[in-house]
PDB file of C-alpha atoms in Angstrom:
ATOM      1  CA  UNK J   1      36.994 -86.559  31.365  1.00  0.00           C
ATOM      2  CA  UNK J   2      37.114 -90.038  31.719  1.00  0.00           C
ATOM      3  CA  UNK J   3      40.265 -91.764  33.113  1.00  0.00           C
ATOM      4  CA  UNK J   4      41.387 -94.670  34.802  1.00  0.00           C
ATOM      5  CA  UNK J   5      42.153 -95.335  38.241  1.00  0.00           C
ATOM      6  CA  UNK J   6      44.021 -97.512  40.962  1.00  0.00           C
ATOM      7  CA  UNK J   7      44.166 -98.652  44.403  1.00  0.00           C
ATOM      8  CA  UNK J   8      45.905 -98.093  46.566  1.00  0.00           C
ATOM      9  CA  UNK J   9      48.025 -95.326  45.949  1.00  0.00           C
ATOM     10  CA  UNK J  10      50.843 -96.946  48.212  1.00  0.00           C
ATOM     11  CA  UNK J  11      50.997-100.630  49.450  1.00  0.00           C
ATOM     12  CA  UNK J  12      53.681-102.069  51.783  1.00  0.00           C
ATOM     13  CA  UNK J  13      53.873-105.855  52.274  1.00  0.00           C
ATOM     14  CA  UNK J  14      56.125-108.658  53.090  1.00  0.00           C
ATOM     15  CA  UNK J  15      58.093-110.353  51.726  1.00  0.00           C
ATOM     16  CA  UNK J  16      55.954-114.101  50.956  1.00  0.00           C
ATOM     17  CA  UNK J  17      52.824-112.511  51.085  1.00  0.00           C
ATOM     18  CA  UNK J  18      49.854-111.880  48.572  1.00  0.00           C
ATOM     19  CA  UNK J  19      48.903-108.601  47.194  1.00  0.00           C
ATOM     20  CA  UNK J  20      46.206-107.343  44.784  1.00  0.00           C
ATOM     21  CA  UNK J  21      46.616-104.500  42.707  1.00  0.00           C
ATOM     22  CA  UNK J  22      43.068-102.967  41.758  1.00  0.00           C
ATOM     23  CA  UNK J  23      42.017-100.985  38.804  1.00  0.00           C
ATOM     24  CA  UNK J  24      38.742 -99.352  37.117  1.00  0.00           C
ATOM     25  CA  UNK J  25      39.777 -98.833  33.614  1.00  0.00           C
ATOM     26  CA  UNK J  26      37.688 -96.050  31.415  1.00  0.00           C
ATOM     27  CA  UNK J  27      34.095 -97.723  30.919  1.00  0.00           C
ATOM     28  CA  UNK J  28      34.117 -98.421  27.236  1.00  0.00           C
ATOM     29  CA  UNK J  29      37.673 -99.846  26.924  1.00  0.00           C
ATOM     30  CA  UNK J  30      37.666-103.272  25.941  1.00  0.00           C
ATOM     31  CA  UNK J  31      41.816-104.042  25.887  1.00  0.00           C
ATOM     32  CA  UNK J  32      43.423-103.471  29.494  1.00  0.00           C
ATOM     33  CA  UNK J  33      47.117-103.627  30.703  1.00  0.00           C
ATOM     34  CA  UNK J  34      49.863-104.150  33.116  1.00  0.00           C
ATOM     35  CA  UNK J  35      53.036-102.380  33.488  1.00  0.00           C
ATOM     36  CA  UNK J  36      55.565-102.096  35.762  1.00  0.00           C
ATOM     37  CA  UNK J  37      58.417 -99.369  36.434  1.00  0.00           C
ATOM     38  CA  UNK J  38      61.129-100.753  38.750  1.00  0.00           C
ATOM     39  CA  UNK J  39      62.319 -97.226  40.360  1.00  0.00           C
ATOM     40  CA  UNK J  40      65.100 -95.787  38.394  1.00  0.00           C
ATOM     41  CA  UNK J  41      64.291 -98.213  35.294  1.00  0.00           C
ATOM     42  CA  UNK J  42      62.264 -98.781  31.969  1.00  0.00           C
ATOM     43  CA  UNK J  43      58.752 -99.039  32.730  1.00  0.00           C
ATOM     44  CA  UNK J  44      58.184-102.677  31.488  1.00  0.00           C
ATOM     45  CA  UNK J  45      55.273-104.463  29.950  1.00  0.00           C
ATOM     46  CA  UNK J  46      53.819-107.550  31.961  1.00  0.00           C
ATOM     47  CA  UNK J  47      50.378-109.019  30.473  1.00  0.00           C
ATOM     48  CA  UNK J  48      47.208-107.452  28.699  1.00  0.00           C
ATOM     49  CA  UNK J  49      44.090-109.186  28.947  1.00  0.00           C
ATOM     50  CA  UNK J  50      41.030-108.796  26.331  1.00  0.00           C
ATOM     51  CA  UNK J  51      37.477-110.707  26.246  1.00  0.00           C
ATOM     52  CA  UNK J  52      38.201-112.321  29.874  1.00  0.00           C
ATOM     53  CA  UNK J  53      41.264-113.735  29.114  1.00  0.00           C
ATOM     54  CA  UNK J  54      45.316-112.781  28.705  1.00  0.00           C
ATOM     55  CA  UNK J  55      46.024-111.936  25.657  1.00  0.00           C
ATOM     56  CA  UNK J  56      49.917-111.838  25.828  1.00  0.00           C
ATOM     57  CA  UNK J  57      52.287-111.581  28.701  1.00  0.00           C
ATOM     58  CA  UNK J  58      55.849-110.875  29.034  1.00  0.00           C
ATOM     59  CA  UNK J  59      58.161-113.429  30.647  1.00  0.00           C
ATOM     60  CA  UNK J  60      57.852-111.643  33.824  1.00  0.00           C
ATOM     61  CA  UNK J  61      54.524-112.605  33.973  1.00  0.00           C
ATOM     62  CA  UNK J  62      55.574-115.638  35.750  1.00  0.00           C
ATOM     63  CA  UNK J  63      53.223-118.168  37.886  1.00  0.00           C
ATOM     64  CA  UNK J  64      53.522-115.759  40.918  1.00  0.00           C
ATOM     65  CA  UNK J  65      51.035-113.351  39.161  1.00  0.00           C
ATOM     66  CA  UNK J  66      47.552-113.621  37.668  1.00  0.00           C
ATOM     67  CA  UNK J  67      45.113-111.082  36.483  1.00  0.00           C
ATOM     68  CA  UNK J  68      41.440-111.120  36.167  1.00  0.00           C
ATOM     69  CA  UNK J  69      38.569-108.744  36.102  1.00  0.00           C
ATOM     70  CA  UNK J  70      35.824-110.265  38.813  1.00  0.00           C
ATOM     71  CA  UNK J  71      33.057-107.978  37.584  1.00  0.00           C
ATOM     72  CA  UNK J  72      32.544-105.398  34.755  1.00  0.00           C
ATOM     73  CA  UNK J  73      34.740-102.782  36.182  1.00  0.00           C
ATOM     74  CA  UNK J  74      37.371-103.623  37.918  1.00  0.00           C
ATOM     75  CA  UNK J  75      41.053-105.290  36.401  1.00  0.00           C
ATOM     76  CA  UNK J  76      42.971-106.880  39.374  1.00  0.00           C
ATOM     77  CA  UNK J  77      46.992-107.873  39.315  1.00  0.00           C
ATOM     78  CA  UNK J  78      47.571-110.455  42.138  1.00  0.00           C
ATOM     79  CA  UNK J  79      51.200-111.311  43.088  1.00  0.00           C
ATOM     80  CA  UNK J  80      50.623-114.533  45.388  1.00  0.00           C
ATOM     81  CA  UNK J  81      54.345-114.446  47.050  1.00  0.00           C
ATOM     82  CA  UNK J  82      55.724-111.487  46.939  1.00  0.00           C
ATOM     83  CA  UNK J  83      59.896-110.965  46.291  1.00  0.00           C
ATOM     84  CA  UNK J  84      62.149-108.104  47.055  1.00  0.00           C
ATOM     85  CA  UNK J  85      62.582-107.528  43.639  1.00  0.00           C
ATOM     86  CA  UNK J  86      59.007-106.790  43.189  1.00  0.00           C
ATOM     87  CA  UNK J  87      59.076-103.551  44.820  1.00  0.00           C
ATOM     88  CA  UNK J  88      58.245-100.916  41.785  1.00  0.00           C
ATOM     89  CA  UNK J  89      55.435 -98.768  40.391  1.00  0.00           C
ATOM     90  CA  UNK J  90      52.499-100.795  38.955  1.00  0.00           C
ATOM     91  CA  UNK J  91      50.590 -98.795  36.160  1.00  0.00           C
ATOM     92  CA  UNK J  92      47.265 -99.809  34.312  1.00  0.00           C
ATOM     93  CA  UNK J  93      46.098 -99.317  31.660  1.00  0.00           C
ATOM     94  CA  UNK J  94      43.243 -99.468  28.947  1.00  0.00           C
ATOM     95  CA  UNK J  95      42.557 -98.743  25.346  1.00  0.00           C
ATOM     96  CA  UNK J  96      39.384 -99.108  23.142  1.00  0.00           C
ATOM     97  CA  UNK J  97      40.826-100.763  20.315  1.00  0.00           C
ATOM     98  CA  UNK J  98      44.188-102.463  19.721  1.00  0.00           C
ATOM     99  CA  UNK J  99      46.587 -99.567  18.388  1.00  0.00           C
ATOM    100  CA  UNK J 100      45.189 -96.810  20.093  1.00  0.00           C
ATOM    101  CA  UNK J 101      46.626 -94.691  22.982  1.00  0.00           C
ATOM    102  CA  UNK J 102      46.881 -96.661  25.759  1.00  0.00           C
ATOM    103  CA  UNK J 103      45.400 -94.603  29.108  1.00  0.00           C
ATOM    104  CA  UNK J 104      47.793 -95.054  32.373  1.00  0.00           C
ATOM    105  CA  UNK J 105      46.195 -95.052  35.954  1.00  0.00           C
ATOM    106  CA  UNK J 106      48.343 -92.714  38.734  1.00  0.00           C
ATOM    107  CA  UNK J 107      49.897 -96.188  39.820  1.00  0.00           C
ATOM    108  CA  UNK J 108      50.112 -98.422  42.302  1.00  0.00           C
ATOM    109  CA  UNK J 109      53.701 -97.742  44.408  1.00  0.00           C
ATOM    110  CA  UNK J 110      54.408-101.714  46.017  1.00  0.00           C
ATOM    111  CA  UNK J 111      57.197-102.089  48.345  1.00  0.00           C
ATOM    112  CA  UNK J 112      58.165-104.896  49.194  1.00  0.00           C
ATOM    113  CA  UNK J 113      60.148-105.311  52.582  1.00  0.00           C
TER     114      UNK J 113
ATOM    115  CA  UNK A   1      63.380-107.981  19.340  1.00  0.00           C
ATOM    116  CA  UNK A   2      62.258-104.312  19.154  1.00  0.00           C
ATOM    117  CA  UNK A   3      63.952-101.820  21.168  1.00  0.00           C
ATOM    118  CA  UNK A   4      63.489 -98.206  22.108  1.00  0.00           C
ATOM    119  CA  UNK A   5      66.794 -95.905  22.693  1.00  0.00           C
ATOM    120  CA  UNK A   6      66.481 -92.574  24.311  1.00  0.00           C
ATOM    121  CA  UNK A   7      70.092 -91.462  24.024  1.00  0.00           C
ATOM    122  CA  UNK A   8      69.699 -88.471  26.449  1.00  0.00           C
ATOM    123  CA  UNK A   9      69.659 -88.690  29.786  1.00  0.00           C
ATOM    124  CA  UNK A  10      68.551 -85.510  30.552  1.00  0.00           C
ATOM    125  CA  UNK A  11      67.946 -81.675  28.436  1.00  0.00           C
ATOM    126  CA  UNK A  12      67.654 -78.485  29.576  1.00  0.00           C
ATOM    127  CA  UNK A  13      65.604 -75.521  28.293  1.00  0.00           C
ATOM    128  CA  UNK A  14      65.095 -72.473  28.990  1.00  0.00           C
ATOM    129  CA  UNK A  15      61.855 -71.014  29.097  1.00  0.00           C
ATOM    130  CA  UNK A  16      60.402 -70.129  25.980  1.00  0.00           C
ATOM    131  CA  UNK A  17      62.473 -71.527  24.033  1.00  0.00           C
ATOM    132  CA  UNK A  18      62.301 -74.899  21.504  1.00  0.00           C
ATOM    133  CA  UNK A  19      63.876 -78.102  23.061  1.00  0.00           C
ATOM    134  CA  UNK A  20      64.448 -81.636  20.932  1.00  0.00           C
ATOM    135  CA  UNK A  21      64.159 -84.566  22.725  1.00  0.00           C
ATOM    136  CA  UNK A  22      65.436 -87.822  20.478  1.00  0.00           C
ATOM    137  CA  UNK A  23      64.272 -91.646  20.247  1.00  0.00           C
ATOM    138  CA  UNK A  24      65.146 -94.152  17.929  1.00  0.00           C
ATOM    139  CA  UNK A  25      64.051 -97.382  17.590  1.00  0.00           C
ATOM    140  CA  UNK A  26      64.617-100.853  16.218  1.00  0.00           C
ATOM    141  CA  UNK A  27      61.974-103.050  14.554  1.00  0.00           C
ATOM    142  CA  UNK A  28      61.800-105.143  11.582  1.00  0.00           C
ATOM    143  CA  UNK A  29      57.792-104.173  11.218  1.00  0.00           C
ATOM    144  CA  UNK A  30      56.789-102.273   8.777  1.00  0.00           C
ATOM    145  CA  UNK A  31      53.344-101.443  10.582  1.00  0.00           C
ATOM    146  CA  UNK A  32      53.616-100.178  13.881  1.00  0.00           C
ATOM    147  CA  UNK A  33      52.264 -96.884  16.253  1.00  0.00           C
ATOM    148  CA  UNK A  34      55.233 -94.689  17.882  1.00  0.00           C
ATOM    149  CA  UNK A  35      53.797 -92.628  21.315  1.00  0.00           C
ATOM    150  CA  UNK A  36      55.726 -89.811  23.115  1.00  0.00           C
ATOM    151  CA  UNK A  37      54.004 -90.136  26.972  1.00  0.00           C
ATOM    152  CA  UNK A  38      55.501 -87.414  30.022  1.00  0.00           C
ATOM    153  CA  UNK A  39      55.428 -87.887  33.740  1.00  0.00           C
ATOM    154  CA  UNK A  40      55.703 -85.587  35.879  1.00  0.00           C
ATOM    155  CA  UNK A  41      56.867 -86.179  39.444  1.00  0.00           C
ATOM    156  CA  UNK A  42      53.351 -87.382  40.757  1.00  0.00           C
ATOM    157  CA  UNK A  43      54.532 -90.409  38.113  1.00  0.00           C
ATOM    158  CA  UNK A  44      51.621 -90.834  36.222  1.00  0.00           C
ATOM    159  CA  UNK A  45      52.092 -91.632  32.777  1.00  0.00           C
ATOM    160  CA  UNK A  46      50.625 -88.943  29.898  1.00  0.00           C
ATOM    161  CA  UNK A  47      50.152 -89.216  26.630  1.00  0.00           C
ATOM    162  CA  UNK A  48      51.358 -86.583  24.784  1.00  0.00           C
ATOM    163  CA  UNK A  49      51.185 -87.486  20.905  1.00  0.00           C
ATOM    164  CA  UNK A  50      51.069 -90.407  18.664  1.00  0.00           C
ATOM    165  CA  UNK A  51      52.344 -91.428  15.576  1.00  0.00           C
ATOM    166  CA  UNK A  52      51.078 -94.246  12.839  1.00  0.00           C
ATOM    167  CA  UNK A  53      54.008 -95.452  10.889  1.00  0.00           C
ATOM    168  CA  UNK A  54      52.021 -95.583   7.768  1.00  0.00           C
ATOM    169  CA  UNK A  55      51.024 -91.905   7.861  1.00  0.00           C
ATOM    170  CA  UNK A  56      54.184 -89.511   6.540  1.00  0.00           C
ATOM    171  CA  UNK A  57      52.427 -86.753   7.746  1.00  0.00           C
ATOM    172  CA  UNK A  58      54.117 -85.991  11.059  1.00  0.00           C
ATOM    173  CA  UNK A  59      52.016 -85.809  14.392  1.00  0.00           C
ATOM    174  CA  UNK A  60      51.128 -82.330  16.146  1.00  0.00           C
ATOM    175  CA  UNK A  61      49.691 -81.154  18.836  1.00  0.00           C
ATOM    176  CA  UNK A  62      49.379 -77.979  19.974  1.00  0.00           C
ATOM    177  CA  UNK A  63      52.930 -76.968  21.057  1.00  0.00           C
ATOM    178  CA  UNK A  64      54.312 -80.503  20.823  1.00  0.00           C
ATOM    179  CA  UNK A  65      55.575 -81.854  17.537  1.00  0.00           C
ATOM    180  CA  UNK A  66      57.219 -85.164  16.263  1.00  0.00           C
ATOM    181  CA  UNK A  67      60.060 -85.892  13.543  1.00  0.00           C
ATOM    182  CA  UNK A  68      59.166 -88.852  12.618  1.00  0.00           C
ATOM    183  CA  UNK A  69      61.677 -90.824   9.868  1.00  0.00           C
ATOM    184  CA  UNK A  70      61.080 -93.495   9.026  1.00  0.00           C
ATOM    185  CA  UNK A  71      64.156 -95.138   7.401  1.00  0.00           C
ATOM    186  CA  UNK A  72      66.091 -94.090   9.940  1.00  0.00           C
ATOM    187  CA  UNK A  73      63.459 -95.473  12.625  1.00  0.00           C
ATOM    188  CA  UNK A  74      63.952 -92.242  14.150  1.00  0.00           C
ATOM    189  CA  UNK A  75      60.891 -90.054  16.243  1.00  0.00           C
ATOM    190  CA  UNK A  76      62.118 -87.258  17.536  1.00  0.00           C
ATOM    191  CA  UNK A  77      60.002 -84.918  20.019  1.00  0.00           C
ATOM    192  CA  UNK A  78      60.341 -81.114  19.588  1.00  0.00           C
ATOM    193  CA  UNK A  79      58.415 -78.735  22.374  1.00  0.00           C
ATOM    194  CA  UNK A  80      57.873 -75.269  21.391  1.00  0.00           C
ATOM    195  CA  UNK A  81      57.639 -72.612  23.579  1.00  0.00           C
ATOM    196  CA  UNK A  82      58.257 -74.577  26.865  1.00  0.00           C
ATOM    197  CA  UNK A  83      56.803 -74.235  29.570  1.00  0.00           C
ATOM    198  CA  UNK A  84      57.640 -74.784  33.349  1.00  0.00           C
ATOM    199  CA  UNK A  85      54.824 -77.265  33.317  1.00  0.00           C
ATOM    200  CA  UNK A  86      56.516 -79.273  30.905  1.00  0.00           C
ATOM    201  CA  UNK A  87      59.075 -80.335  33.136  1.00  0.00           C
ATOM    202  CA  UNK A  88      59.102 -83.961  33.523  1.00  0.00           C
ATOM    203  CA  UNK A  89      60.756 -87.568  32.444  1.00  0.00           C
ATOM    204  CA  UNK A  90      59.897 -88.208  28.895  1.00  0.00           C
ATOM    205  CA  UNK A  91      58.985 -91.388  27.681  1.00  0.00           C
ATOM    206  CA  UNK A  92      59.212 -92.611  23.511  1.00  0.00           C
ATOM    207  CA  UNK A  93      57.310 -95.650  23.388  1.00  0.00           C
ATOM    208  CA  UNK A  94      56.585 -98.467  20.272  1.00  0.00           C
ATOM    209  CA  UNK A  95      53.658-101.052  20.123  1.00  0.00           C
ATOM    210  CA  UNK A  96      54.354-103.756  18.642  1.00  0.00           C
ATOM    211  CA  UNK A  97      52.004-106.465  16.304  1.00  0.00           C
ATOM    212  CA  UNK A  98      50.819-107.568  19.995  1.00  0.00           C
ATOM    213  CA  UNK A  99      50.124-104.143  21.015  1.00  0.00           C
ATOM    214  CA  UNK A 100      52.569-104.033  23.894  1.00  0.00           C
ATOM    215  CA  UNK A 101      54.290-101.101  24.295  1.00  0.00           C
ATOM    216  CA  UNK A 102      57.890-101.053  24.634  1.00  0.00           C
ATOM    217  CA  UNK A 103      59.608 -98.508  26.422  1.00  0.00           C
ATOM    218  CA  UNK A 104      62.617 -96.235  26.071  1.00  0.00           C
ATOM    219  CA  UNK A 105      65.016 -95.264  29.674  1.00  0.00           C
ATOM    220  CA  UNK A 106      63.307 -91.987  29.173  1.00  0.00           C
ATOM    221  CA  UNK A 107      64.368 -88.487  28.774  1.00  0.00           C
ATOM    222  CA  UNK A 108      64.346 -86.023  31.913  1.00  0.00           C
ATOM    223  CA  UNK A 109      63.292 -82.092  30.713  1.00  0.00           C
ATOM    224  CA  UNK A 110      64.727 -79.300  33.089  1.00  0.00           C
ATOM    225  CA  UNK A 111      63.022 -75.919  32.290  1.00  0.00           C
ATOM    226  CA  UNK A 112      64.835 -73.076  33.507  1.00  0.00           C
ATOM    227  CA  UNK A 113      62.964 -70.145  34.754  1.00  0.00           C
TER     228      UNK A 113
END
């Protein structure tokens, strides 16, 4: 069965430095997603991104992050500075079609220190 | 802004037996998708049923059924015959027009041998 998956599993940084986030969404998706699930916390909506370009983002979304998808299968989240506060689990995820069930990745854990 | 209550912190069940988890919601939409997703501890995010509002017919699958009212923006999860597999947080999620989904604190199922 198709599904969708991310890398790493675990990343530790810095504080102040850059990180990507990777992800190969299921094949035929079209729509694709961020989330993020500070520990202990709602998970929380941050951007999704359709036809090479955001579609909508959340005002977490802020200028430290930035999404793109550099070839035809993978969706990267790039935090250019990272904070404290951005330590949580980072989940992907893809649909085919706006309104239908969204597929999650196993996450990315980030921790920032 | 639409919001997604999960009033219960945690349930416990007993084997075998039917638990109720509850979620209601606020939205002035009147067109909008309702999603029950589980994770278990290795945190990623499952879906487990999904809901049109436009459809009366309530959602089933397998051993996992929804209430779903409507007025009362109420979608309630009942698990039938639970299993120690089914142990897990709980999540009642609502996409919006954008097709974000919005997230409720989530609902952690004990199962008792």
């Amino acid at each position: 069965e198709p599904e969708v998956t991310q890398t790493p599993s675990h990343q530790v940084t810095q504080m102040g430095q850059e990180v990507i986030l990777r992800c190969v969404p299921i094949s035929n998706h079209l729509y694709f997603y961020w989330y993020r699930q500070i520990l202990g916390q709602k998970v929380e909506f941050l951007v999704s991104f359709y036809n090479n370009e955001i579609s909508e983002k959340s005002e977490i979304f802020d200028d430290q992050f930035s999404v793109e998808r550099p070839d035809g299968s993978n969706f990267t989240l790039k935090i250019r500075s990272t904070k404290l506060e951005d330590s949580a689990m980072y989940f992907c995820a893809s649909t085919q079609s706006d309104g239908y069930e969204q597929y999650f990745g196993p996450g990315t854990r980030l921790t920032v220190t | 802004a639409q919001t997604v209550t999960q009033s219960q912190p945690e349930m416990s069940v007993q084997e075998a037996e039917t638990v109720t988890l509850s979620c209601t919601y606020d939205t002035s939409e009147s067109d909008y998708y309702l999603f029950w997703y589980k994770q278990p501890p290795s945190r990623q995010m499952i879906l487990v049923i999904r809901q049109e509002a436009y459809k009366q017919q309530n959602a089933t699958e397998n051993r996992f059924s929804v209430n779903f009212q409507k007025a009362a923006k109420s979608f309630s999860l009942k698990i039938s015959d639970s299993q120690l597999g089914d142990a897990a947080m709980y999540f009642c999620a609502f996409m919006d027009s954008n097709y974000q989904l919005i997230w409720g604190a989530g609902t952690k199922l004990i199962i008792k041998p």
